[in-house]
Short mmCIF file of C-alpha atoms in Angstrom, two decimals:
data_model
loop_
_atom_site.label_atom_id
_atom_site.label_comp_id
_atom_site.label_asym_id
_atom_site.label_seq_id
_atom_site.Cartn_x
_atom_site.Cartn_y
_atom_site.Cartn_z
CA UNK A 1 113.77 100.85 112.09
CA UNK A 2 112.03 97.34 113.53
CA UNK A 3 111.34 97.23 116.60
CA UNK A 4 114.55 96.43 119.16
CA UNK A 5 113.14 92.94 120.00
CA UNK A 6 112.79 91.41 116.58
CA UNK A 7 115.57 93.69 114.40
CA UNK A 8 116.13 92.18 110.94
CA UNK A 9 113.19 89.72 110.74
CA UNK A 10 110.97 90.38 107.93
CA UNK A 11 108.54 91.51 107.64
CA UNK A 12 108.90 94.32 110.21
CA UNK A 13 106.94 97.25 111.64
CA UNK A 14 108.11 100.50 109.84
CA UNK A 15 108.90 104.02 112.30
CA UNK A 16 107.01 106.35 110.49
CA UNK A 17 105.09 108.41 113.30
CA UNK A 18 106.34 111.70 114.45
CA UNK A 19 106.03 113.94 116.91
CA UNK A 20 103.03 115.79 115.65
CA UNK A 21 101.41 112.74 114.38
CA UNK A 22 101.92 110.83 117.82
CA UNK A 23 100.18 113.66 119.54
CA UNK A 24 97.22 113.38 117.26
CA UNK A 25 96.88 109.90 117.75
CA UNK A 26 96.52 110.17 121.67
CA UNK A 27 94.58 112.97 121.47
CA UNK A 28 91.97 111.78 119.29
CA UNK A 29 91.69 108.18 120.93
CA UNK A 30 91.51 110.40 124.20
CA UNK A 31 88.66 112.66 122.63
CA UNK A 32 86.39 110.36 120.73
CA UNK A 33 82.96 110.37 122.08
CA UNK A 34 83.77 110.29 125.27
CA UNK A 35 83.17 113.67 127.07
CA UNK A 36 79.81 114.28 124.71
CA UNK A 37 78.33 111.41 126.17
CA UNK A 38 79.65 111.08 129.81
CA UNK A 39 79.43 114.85 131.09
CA UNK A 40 75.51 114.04 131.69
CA UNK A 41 76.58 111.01 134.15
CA UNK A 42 79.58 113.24 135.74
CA UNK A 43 77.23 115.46 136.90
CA UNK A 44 74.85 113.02 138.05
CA UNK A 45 76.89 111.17 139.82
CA UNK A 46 78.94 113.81 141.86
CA UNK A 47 75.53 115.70 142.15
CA UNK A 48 75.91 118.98 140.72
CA UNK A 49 78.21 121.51 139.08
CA UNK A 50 81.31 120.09 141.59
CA UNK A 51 81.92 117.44 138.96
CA UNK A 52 84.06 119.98 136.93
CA UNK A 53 86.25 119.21 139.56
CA UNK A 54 86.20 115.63 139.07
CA UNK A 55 88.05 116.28 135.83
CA UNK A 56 90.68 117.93 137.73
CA UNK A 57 91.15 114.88 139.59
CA UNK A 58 91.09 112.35 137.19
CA UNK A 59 93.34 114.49 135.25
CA UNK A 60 96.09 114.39 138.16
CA UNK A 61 95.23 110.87 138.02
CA UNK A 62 96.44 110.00 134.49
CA UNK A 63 99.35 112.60 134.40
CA UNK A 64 101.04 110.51 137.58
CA UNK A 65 99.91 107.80 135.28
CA UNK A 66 100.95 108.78 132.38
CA UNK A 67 104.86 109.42 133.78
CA UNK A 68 104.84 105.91 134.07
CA UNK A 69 104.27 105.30 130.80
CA UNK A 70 106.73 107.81 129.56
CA UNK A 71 109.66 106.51 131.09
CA UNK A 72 109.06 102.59 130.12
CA UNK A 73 107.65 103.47 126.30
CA UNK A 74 111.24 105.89 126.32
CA UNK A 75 112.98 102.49 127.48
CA UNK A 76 111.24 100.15 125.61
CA UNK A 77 110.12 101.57 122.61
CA UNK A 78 107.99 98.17 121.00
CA UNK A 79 104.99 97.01 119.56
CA UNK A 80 102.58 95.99 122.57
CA UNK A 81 103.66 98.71 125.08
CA UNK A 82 102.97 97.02 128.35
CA UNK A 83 103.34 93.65 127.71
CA UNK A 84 107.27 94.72 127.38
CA UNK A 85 107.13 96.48 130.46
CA UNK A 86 105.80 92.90 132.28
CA UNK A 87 107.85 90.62 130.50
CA UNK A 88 111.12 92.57 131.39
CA UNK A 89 110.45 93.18 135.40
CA UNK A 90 108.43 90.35 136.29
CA UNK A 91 110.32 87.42 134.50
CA UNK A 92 112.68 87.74 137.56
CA UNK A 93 109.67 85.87 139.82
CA UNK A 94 107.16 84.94 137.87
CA UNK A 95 108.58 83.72 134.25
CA UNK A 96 105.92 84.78 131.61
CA UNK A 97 102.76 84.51 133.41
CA UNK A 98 102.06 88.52 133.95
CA UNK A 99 102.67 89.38 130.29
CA UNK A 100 100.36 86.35 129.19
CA UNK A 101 97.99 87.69 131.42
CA UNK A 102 98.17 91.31 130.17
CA UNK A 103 98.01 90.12 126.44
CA UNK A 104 94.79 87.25 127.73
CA UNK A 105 92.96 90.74 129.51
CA UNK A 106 94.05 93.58 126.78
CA UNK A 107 92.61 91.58 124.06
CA UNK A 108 88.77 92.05 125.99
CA UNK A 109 89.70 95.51 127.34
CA UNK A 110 90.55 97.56 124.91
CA UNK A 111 88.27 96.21 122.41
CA UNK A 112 85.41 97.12 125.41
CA UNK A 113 86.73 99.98 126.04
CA UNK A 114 86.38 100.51 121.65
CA UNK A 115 83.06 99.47 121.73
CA UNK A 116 81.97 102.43 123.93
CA UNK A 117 82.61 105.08 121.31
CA UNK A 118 80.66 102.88 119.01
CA UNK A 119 77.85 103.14 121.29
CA UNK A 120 78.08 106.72 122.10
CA UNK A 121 78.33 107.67 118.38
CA UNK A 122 74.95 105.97 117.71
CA UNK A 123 73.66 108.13 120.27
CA UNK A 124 74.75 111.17 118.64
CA UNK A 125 73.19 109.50 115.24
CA UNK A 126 70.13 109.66 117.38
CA UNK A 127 69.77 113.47 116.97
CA UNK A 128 69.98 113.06 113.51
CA UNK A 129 68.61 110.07 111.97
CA UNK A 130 65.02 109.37 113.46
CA UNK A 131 64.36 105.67 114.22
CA UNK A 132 68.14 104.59 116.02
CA UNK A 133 67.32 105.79 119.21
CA UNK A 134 64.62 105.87 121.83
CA UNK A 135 63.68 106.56 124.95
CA UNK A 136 65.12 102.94 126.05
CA UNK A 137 68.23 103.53 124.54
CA UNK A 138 69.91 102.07 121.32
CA UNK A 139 67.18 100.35 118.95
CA UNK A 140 67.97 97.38 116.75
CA UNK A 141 68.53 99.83 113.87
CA UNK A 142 71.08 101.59 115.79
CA UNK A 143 72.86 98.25 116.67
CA UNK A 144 72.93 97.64 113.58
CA UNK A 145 74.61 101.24 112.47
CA UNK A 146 76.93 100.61 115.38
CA UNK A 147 78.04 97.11 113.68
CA UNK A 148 78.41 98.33 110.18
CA UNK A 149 80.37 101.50 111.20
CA UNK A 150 83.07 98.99 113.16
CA UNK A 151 83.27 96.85 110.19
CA UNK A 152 84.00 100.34 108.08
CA UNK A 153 86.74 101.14 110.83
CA UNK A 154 88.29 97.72 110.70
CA UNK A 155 88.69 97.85 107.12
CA UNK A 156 90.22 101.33 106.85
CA UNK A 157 92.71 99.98 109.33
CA UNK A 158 94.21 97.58 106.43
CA UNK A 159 96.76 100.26 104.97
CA UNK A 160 100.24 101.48 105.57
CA UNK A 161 101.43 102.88 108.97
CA UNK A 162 102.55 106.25 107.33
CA UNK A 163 99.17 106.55 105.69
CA UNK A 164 97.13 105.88 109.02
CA UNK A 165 99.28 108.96 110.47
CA UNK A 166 97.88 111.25 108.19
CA UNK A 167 94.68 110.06 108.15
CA UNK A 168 94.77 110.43 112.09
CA UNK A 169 95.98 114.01 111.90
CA UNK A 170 93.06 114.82 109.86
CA UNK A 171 90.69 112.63 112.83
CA UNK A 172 92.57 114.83 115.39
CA UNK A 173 91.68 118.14 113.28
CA UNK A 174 87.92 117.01 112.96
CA UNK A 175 87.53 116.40 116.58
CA UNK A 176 89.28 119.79 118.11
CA UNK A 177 86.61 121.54 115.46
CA UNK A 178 83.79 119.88 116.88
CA UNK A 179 85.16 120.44 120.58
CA UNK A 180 85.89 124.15 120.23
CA UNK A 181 82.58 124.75 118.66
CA UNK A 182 80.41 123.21 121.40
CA UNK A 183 82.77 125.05 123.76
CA UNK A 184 81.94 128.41 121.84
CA UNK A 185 78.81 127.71 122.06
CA UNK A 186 78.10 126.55 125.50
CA UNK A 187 80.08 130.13 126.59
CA UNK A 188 77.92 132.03 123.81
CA UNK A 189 74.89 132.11 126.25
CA UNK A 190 76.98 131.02 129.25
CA UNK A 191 75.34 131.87 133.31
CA UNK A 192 78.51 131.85 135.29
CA UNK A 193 76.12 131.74 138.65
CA UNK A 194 74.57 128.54 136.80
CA UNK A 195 77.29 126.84 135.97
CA UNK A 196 78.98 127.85 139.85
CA UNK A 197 75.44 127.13 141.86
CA UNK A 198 77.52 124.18 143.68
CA UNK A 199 74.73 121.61 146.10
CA UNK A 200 74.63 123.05 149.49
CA UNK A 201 76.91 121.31 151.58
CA UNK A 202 78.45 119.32 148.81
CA UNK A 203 82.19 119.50 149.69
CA UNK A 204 81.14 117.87 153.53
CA UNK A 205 82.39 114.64 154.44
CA UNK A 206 79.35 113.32 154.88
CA UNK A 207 76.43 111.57 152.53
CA UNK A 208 76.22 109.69 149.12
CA UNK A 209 74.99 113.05 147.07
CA UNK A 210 78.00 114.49 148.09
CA UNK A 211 81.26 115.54 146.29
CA UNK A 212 83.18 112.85 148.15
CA UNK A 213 80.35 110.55 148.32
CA UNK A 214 80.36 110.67 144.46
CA UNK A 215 84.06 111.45 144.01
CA UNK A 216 85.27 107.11 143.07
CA UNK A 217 82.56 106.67 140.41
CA UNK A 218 82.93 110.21 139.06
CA UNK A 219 87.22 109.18 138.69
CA UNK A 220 86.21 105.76 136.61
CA UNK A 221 84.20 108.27 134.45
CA UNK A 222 87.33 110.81 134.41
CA UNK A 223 89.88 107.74 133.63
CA UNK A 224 87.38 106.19 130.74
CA UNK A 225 86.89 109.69 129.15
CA UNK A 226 91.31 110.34 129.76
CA UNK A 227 92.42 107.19 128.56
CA UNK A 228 94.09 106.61 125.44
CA UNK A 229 97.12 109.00 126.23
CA UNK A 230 99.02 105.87 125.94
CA UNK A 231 98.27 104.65 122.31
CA UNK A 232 101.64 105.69 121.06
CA UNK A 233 103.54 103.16 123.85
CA UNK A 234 101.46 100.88 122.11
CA UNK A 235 102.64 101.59 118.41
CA UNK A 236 106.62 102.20 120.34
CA UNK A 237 107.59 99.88 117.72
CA UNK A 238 106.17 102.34 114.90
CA UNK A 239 107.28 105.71 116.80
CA UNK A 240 110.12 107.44 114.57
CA UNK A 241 112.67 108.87 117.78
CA UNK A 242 110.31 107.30 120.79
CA UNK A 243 112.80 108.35 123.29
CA UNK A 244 111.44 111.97 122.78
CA UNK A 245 108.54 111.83 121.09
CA UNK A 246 106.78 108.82 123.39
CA UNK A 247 106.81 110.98 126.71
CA UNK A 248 105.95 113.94 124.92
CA UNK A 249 102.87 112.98 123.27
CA UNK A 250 101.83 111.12 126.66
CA UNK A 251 102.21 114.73 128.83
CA UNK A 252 100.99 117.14 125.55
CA UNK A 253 97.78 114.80 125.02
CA UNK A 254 97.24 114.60 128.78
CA UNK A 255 97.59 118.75 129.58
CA UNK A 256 95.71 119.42 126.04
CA UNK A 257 92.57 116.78 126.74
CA UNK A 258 92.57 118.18 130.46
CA UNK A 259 92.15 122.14 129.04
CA UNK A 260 89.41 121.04 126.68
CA UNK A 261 87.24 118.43 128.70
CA UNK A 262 87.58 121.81 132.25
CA UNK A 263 86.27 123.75 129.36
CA UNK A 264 83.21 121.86 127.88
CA UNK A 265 82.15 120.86 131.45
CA UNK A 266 82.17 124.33 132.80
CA UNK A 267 80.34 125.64 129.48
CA UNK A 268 77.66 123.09 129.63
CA UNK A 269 77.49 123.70 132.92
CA UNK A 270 76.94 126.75 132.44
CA UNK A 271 74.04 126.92 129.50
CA UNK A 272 71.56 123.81 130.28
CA UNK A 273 69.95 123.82 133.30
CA UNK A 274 71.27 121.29 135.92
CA UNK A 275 67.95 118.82 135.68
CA UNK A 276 67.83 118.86 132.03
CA UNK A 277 71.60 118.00 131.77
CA UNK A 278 71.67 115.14 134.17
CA UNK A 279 69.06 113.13 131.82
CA UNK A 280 70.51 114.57 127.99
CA UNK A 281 71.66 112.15 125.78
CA UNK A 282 73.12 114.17 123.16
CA UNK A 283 74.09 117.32 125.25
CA UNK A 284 76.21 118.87 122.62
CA UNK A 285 73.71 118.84 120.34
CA UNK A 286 71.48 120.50 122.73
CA UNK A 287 74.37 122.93 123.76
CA UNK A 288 74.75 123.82 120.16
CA UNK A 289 71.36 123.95 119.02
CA UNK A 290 70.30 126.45 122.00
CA UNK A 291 73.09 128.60 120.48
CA UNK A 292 73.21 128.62 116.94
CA UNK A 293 70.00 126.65 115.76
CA UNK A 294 69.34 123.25 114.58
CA UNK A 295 71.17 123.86 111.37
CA UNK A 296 74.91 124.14 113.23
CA UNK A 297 73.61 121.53 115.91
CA UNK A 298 73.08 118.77 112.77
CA UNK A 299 76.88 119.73 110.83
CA UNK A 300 78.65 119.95 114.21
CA UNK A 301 77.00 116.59 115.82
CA UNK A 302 78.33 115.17 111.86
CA UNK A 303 81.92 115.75 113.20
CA UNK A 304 81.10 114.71 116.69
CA UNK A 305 80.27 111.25 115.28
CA UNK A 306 83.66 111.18 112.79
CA UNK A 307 85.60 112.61 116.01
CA UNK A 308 83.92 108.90 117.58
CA UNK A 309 85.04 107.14 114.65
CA UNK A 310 88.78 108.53 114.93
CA UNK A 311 88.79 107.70 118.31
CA UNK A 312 88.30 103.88 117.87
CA UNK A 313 90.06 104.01 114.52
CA UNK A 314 93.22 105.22 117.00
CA UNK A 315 92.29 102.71 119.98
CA UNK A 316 91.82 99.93 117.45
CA UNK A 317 95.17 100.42 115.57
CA UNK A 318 97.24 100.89 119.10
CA UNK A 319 95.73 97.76 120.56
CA UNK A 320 95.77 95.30 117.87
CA UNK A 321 99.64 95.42 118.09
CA UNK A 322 99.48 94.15 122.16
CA UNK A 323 99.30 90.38 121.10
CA UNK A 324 101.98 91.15 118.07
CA UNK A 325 104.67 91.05 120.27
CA UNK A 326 103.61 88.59 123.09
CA UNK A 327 102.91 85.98 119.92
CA UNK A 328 106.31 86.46 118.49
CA UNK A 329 107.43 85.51 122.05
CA UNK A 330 105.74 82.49 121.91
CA UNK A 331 103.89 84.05 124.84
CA UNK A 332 100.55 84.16 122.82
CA UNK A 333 98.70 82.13 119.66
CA UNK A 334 101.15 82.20 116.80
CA UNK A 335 98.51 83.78 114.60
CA UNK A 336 99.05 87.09 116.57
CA UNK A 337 102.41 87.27 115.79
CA UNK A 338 102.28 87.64 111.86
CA UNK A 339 102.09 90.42 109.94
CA UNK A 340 100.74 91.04 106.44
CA UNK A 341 103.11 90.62 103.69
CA UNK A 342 102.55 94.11 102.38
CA UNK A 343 100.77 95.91 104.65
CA UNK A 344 103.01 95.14 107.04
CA UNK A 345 100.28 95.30 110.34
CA UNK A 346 99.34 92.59 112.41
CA UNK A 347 96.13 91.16 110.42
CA UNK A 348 94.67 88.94 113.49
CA UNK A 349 94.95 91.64 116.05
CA UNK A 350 93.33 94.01 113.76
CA UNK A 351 90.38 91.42 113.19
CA UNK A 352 89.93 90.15 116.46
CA UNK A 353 89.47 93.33 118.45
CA UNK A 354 87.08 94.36 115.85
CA UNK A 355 84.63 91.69 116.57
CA UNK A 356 84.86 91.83 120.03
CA UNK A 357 84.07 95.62 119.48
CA UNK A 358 81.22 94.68 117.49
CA UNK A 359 80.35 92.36 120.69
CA UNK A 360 81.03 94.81 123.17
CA UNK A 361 78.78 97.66 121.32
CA UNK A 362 75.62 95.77 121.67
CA UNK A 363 75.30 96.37 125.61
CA UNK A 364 74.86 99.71 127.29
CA UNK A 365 77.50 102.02 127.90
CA UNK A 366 77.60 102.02 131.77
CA UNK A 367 78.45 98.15 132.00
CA UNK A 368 80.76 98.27 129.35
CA UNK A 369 82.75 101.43 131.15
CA UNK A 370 83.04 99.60 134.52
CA UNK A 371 84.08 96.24 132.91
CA UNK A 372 86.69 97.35 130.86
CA UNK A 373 88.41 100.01 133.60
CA UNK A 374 88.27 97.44 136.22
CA UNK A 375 90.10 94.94 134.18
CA UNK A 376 92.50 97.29 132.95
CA UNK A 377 93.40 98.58 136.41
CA UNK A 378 93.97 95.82 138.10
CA UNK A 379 96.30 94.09 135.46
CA UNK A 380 98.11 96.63 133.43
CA UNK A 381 97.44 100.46 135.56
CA UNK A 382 98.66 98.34 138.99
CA UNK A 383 100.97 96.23 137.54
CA UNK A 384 103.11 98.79 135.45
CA UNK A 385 103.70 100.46 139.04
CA UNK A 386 105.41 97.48 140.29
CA UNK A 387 107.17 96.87 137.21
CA UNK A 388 108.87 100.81 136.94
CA UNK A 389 110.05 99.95 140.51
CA UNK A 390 111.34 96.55 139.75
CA UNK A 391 113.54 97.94 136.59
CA UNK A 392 114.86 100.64 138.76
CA UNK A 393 115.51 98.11 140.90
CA UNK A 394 116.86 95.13 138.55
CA UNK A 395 118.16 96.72 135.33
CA UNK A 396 119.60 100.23 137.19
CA UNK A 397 121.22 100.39 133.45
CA UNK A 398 118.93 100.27 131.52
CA UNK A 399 119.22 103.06 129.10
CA UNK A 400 116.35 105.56 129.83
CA UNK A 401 115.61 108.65 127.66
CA UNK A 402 113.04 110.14 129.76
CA UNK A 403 113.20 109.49 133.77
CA UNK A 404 110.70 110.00 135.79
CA UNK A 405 110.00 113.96 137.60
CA UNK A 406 110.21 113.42 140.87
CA UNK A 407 110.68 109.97 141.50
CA UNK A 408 108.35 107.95 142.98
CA UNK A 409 105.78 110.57 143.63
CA UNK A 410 104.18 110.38 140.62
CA UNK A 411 104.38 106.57 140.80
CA UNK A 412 103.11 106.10 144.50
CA UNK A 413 100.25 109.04 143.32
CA UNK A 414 99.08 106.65 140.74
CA UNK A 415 98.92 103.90 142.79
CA UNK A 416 96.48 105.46 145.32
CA UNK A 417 94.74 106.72 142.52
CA UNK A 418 94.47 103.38 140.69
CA UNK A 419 93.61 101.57 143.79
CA UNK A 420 91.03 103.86 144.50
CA UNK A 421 89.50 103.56 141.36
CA UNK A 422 89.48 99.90 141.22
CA UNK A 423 87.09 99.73 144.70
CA UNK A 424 84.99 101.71 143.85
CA UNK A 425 83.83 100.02 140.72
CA UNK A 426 80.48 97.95 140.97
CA UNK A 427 81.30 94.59 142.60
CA UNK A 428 80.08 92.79 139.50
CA UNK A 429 82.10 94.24 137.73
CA UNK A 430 85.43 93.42 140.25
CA UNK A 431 84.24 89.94 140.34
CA UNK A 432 83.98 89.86 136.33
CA UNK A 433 87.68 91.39 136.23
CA UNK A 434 89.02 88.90 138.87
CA UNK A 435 87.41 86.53 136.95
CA UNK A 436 88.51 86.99 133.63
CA UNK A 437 92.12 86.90 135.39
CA UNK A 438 91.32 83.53 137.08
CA UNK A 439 90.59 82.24 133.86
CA UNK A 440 93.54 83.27 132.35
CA UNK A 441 95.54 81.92 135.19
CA UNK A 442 94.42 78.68 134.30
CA UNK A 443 94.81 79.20 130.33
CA UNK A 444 98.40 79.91 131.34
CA UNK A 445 99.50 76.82 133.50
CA UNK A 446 97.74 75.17 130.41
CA UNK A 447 100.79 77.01 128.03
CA UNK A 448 103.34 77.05 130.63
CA UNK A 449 103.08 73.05 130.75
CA UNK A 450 102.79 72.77 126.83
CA UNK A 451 106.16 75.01 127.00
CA UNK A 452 107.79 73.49 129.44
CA UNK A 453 108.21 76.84 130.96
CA UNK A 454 107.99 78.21 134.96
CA UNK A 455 106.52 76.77 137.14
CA UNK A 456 106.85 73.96 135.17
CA UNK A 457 109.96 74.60 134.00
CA UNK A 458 113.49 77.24 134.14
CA UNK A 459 112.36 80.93 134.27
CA UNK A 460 114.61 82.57 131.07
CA UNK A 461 116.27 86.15 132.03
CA UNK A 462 116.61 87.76 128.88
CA UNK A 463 117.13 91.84 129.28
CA UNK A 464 116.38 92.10 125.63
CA UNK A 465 116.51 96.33 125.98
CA UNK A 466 119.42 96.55 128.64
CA UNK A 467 121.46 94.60 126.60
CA UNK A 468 120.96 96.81 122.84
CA UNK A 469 123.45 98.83 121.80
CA UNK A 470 122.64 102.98 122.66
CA UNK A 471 122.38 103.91 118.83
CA UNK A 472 119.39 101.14 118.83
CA UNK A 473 116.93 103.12 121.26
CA UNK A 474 117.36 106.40 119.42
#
């Protein structure tokens, strides 16, 4: 089945995902490289073994989140995922300019946010192939891994939806290996009053070494290392049943990824000494080699890197279908909005998020981290909270497979949570993401004028999902 917005124009996006395979998908984006290379920087920044609590947090973070996404991928089940969200509550007020200026920020964001498994998989490579690390950090030759290896994942992108869900399951099966045997090992020599020494006075309200003091920066680590649980509200439009399986794959992934990342931290925390581990920059290697010898550090730090690969094969093929939808709307370039005559997948998303991957993966991992989460929070995390209480609001029928437990508390948690996050960022970072969205601003009046659309012209109320007939939504 095509996607609601766009039934019976060929070519169309095909609904070959299930259940299991959605799972797998959000999963694996979740758990690329993420934890292996951030659990050093946790630590360091919430000063001590507390930070396994930080994961707690950010996990209660991205479930409240996560509910949000649930009910509007169950409502709106299309390719692009937020964008359809935006264009359906704000066109009330604002006409198009919020989904244009999801679509202008997603197509830097997630590509950034991409890049970062690229760079933390050329760290791991780093522990096995001498010459692509050092003790500055990346080296030209591992740039130059990092650029090939994109170009590898771009290309393995071009094939059929149904084939990409297998090959994902088999991503997602590599990556819980490599996560349960760095857990087994980290608890193999594991010093529970090591891994529990907690800082003196580090739950008091008071200084920067702190639990608190460290708590915001620690939460954008959490978020970076949890998100992805949405990748499947992305590919609605290619979800077979997305009134179930959407919100199921968003809680599963979110409860599963929480279990495993408590785990690792408290193992690692618990079998390399606290000053080693805030400086490591392949921990799990260490983890595993302290256990079981550099022969099972080198095969399992293999499947950590193709767990890194799955995880921006899976970002890459959710986000390159954000502009599909937003260009078939005439919302974005044209270009976006074509798909390839066989393949049927959106060629230019595909291609353009690669590069700026490519871009993205030649500066260091901390910049790119802050950059990308405080552009995504302020324009898609923030905005989707106004927009499920603006479809409650507007659309009250609106056929909705999932609703939300316990609404708005998980909504209103979110937004504390997001807003939190968001401040404490690094101000250059804040002013790039305000930037970027000035920018776009501007790029917009630019289209709105060319389109004779608001303010320059009528707003257009179309309720393209409240108005589809039940069986359509299935």
């Amino acid at each position: 089945m095509s996607s609601p917005t766009r039934s019976g124009e060929p070519p169309a996006l095909e609904r070959k995902i299930g259940p299991l395979q959605a799972t797998a998908i959000n999963m694996t984006q979740m758990c690329g490289i993420g934890p292996f290379v951030t659990i050093p920087a946790m630590v360091a920044t919430m000063g001590g073994p507390q930070a396994m609590f930080g994961w707690i947090i950010g996990a209660i973070v991205a479930l409240a989140d996560g509910l949000i996404w649930a009910e509007l991928g169950a409502a709106m089940p299309g390719a692009g995922g937020t964008y359809l969200y935006l264009r359906e509550a704000f066109q009330y007020r604002t006409g198009r300019l919020m989904p244009f200026l999801f679509v202008w920020s997603a197509v830097l964001f997630i590509p950034l946010i991409m890049s970062t498994g690229i760079i933390g998989l050329v760290q791991y490579l780093g522990y096995l192939i001498p010459g692509v690390t050092d003790d500055a950090g990346t080296t030209p030759l591992g740039k130059l891994i990092g650029v090939g290896i994109t170009l590898l994942i771009v290309l393995a992108l071009f094939r059929k939806i149904g084939q990409i869900g297998k090959l994902t399951t088999g991503l997602f099966v590599v990556m819980l290996v490599a996560v349960l045997a760095t857990i087994v090992a980290a608890f193999s020599h594991f010093s529970g009053a090591q891994a529990f020494a907690f800082t003196p006075g580090a739950f008091s309200s008071a200084g920067e070494g702190t639990f608190w003091g460290g708590l915001g920066a620690g939460l954008i680590i959490a978020i970076y290392d949890y998100l992805g649980y949405n990748t499947t509200a992305y590919l609605g439009g290619e979800v077979s049943s997305p009134g179930r399986t959407i919100p199921r794959s968003i809680i599963y992934s979110i409860l599963g990824i929480m279990s495993l990342y408590f785990l690792l931290q408290v193992g690692v925390l618990g079998s390399i000494p606290l000053d080693q581990l805030k400086t490591a920059t392949s921990v799990a290697s260490s983890v595993l080699e302290q256990a079981w010898g550099t022969g099972a550090a080198k095969v399992i730090t293999v499947l950590i890197v193709v767990a890194a690969i799955g995880s921006v094969f899976a970002g890459l093929l959710g986000g390159s279908r954000v502009p599909f939808e937003a260009a078939r709307d005439k919302v974005f370039l044209p270009v976006f909005g074509k798909l390839h005559p066989k393949l049927h997948l959106p060629t230019a998303g595909v291609l353009t998020m690669g590069a700026i991957t490519i871009i993205g993966s030649l500066f260091t991992l901390t910049d790119v981290i802050n950059a990308a989460v405080a552009t995504l929070v302020i324009i898609q995390s923030l905005a989707q909270v106004v927009a499920i209480w603006t479809l409650r609001r507007r659309q009250p029928n609106l056929r909705r497979p999932y609703r939300q437990w316990l609404y708005p508390v998980p909504t209103l948690l979110a937004l504390v949570g997001w807003v939190y996050i968001y401040v404490s960022a690094t101000w250059l970072s804040i002013g790039l993401s305000l930037g970027w969205i000035a920018v776009g601003a501007i790029a917009y009046l630019v289209y709105a004028k060319a389109e004779n659309t608001w303010p320059f012209g009528p707003k257009e109320i179309k309720e393209a999902f409240a108005t589809e007939p039940e069986g359509a939504q299935a």
